[in-house]
Every structure is written in C-alpha cells, then in structure tokens.
C-alpha positions as a Python dict, from the first residue, in 0.01 Angstrom:
ca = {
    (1, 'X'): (0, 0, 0),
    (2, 'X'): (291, 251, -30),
    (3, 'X'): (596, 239, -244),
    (4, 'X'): (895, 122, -24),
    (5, 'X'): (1155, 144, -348),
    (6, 'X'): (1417, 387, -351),
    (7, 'X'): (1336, 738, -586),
    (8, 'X'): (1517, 722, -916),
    (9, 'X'): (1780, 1014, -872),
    (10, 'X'): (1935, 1132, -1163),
    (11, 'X'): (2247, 1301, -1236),
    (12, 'X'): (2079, 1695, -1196),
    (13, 'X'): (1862, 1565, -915),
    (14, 'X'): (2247, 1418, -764),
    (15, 'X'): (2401, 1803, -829),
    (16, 'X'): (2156, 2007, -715),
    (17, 'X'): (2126, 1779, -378),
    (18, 'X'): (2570, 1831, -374),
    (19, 'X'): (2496, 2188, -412),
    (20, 'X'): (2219, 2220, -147),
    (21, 'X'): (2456, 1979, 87),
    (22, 'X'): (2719, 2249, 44),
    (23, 'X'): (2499, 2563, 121),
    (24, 'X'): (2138, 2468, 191),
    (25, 'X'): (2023, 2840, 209),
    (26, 'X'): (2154, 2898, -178),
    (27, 'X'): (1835, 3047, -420),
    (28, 'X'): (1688, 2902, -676),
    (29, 'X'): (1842, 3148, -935),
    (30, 'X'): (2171, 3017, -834),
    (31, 'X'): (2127, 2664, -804),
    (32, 'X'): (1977, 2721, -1168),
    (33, 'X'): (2269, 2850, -1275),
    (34, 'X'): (2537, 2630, -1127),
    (35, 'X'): (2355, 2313, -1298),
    (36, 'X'): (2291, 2519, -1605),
    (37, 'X'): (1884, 2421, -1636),
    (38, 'X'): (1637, 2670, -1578),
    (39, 'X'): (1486, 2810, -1222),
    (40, 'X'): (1131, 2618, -1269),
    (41, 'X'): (1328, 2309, -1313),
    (42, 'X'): (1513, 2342, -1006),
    (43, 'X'): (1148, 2440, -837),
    (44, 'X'): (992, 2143, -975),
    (45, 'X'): (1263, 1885, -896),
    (46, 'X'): (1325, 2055, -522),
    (47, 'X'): (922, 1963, -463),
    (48, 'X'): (945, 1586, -568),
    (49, 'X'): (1251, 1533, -409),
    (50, 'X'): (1091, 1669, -97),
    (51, 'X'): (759, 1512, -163),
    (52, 'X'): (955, 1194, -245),
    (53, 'X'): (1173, 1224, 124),
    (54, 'X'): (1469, 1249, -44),
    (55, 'X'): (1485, 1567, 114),
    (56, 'X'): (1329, 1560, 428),
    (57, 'X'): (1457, 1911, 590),
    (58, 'X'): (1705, 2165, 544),
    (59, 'X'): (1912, 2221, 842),
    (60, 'X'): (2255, 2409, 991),
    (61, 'X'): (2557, 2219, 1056),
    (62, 'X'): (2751, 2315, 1343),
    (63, 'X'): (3085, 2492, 1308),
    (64, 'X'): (3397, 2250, 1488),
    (65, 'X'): (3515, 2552, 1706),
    (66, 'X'): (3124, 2505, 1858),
    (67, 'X'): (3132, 2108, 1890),
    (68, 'X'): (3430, 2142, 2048),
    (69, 'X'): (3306, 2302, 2303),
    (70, 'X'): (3136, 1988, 2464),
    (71, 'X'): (3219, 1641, 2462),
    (72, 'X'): (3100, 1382, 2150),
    (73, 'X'): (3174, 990, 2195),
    (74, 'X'): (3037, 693, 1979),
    (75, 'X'): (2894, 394, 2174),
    (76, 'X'): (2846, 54, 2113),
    (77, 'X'): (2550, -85, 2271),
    (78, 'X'): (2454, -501, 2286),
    (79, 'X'): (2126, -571, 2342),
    (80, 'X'): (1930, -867, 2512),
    (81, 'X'): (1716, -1057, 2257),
    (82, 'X'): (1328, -883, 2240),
    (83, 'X'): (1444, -594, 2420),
    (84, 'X'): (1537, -395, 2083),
    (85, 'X'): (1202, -158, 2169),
    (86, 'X'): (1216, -55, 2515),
    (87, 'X'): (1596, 35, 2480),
    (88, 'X'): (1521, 238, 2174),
    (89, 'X'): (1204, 434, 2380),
    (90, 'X'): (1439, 487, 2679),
    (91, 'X'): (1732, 624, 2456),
    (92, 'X'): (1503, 814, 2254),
    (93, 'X'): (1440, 1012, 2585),
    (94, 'X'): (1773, 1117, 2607),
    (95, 'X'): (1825, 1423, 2460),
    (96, 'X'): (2193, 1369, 2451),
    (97, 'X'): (2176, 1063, 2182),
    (98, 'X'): (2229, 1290, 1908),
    (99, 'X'): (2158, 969, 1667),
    (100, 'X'): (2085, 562, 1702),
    (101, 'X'): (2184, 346, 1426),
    (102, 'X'): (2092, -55, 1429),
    (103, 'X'): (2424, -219, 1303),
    (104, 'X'): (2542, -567, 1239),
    (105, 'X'): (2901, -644, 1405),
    (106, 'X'): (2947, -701, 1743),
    (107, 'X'): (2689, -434, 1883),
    (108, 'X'): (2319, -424, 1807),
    (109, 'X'): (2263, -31, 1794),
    (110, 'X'): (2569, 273, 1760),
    (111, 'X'): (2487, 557, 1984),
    (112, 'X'): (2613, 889, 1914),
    (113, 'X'): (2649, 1143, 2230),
    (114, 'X'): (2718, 1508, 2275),
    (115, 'X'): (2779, 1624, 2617),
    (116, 'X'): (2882, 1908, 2739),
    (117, 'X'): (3166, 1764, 3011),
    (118, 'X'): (3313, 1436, 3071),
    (119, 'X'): (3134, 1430, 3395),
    (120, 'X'): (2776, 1473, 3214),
    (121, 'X'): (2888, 1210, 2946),
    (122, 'X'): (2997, 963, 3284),
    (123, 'X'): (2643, 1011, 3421),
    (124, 'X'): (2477, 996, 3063),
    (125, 'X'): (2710, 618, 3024),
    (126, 'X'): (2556, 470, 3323),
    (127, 'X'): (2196, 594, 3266),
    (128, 'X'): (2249, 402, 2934),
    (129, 'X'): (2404, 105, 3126),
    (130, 'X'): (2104, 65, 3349),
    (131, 'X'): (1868, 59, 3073),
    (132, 'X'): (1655, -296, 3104),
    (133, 'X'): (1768, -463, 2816),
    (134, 'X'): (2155, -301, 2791),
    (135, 'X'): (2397, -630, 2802),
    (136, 'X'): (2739, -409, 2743),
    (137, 'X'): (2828, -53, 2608),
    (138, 'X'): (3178, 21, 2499),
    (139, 'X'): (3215, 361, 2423),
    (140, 'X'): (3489, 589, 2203),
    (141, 'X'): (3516, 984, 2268),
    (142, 'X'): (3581, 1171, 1943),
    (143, 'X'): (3912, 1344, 1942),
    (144, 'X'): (3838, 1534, 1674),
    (145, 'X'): (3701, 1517, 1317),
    (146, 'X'): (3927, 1448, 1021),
    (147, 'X'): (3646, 1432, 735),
    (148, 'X'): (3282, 1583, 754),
    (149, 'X'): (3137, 1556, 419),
    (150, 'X'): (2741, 1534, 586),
    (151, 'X'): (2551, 1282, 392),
    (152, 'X'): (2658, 1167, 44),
    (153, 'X'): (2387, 1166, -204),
}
C-alpha cells in the first residue's frame, strides 16, 4: 500500500523549491547560500523532494517572444457520462494538448493548445469535436499573458 498524503514541506524545503522555480539550473553552492544552510543540506533535501515527487523534473520555460510565435487557446470540453477514458486516450494523442485538467464548472476537462496558425488550431478544434464522447467545446485564444509565475509551491 503506498502513501497517498501530501510530503510535509517546510519553510527551507518552500525556498529552495522558489529558488529552483526561478532558475532551475542554479548550483548547489548557491542555492546553499541564498537559504543560508549548508551545500549537503541542500543535496539531501533536493533527493527527498525528488524521491518524494515533489520535484518530478527540471525543465525550460519558454521565452513570450517564442510562444508568440504560434497560436495558444484554452478549451472547455463537456463530456458524455462513461466516456471520461476514451476522450482522455484520444487527446492524449494529440501532440498539440499541451495539458488536460479535469475541472468542476460547466466543462468536465480544460484543454490547453499551442498551434502554430489559426488554421492548424481550426483543424486541431474539430478533430477534438469529433472525438466519441465530446458533447461541446468552447474555446478562448490567449491574447497574451499578463502573469506567469509557473507553479506556486
């Protein structure tokens, strides 16, 4: 039986996850020294919180000059009762769903796209509206992006 509780984070293991949010590539010896503890402390704690899955990857975020250059839109997506699963494995497929989110509301699941025209994210809206399963999509193109703080801790 596995441990479904959330880790206990405390206030270092909150900091040195802000600092890593904020430059993911920064060394140990700095970390150490921006939460003032020592460089086998930051080791340690960087190992459970990975072994935990609080951290489960280190990765780049895209520059808005780059995203710009294509085409993002949220969707909304209603679902027909028990078809949850086979609209999940045909979006999953799609290698323009960037990310799926079950929500409560109006929808059943929150699509986000990237495209890289309005003509691509056209086609990409009806392959998701002749999905088995799809009742209604209603879909909002980001304009642009006011706040981008990644994931808060």
């Amino acid at each position: 039986m596995t441990d479904t509780r959330p880790p206990v984070l405390d206030e270092i293991d909150r900091q040195l996850i802000a600092a890593l949010q904020i430059n993911a590539r920064e060394s140990v010896a700095m970390l150490a020294r921006q939460l003032g503890i020592a460089r086998t402390t930051v080791t340690s704690r960087l190992a459970r919180l990975e072994k935990t899955k609080v951290i489960t990857g280190y990765g780049v975020r895209l520059g808005q000059r780059v995203i710009d250059g294509g085409l993002q839109a949220y969707v909304g997506i209603k679902v027909q009762p028990r078809s949850g699963k086979e609209v999940l494995r045909r979006l999953s497929a799609m290698a323009q769903v960037q990310q799926l989110c079950a929500v409560s509301g109006e929808f059943d699941y929150v699509a986000w796209l990237r495209t890289d025209s309005p003509e691509q994210l056209d086609q990409l809206l009806d392959q998701i509206g002749g999905v088995d399963g799809v009742d209604k999509t209603t879909t909002s193109i980001i304009l642009s992006s006011k706040i981008d703080r990644g994931q808060p801790v």
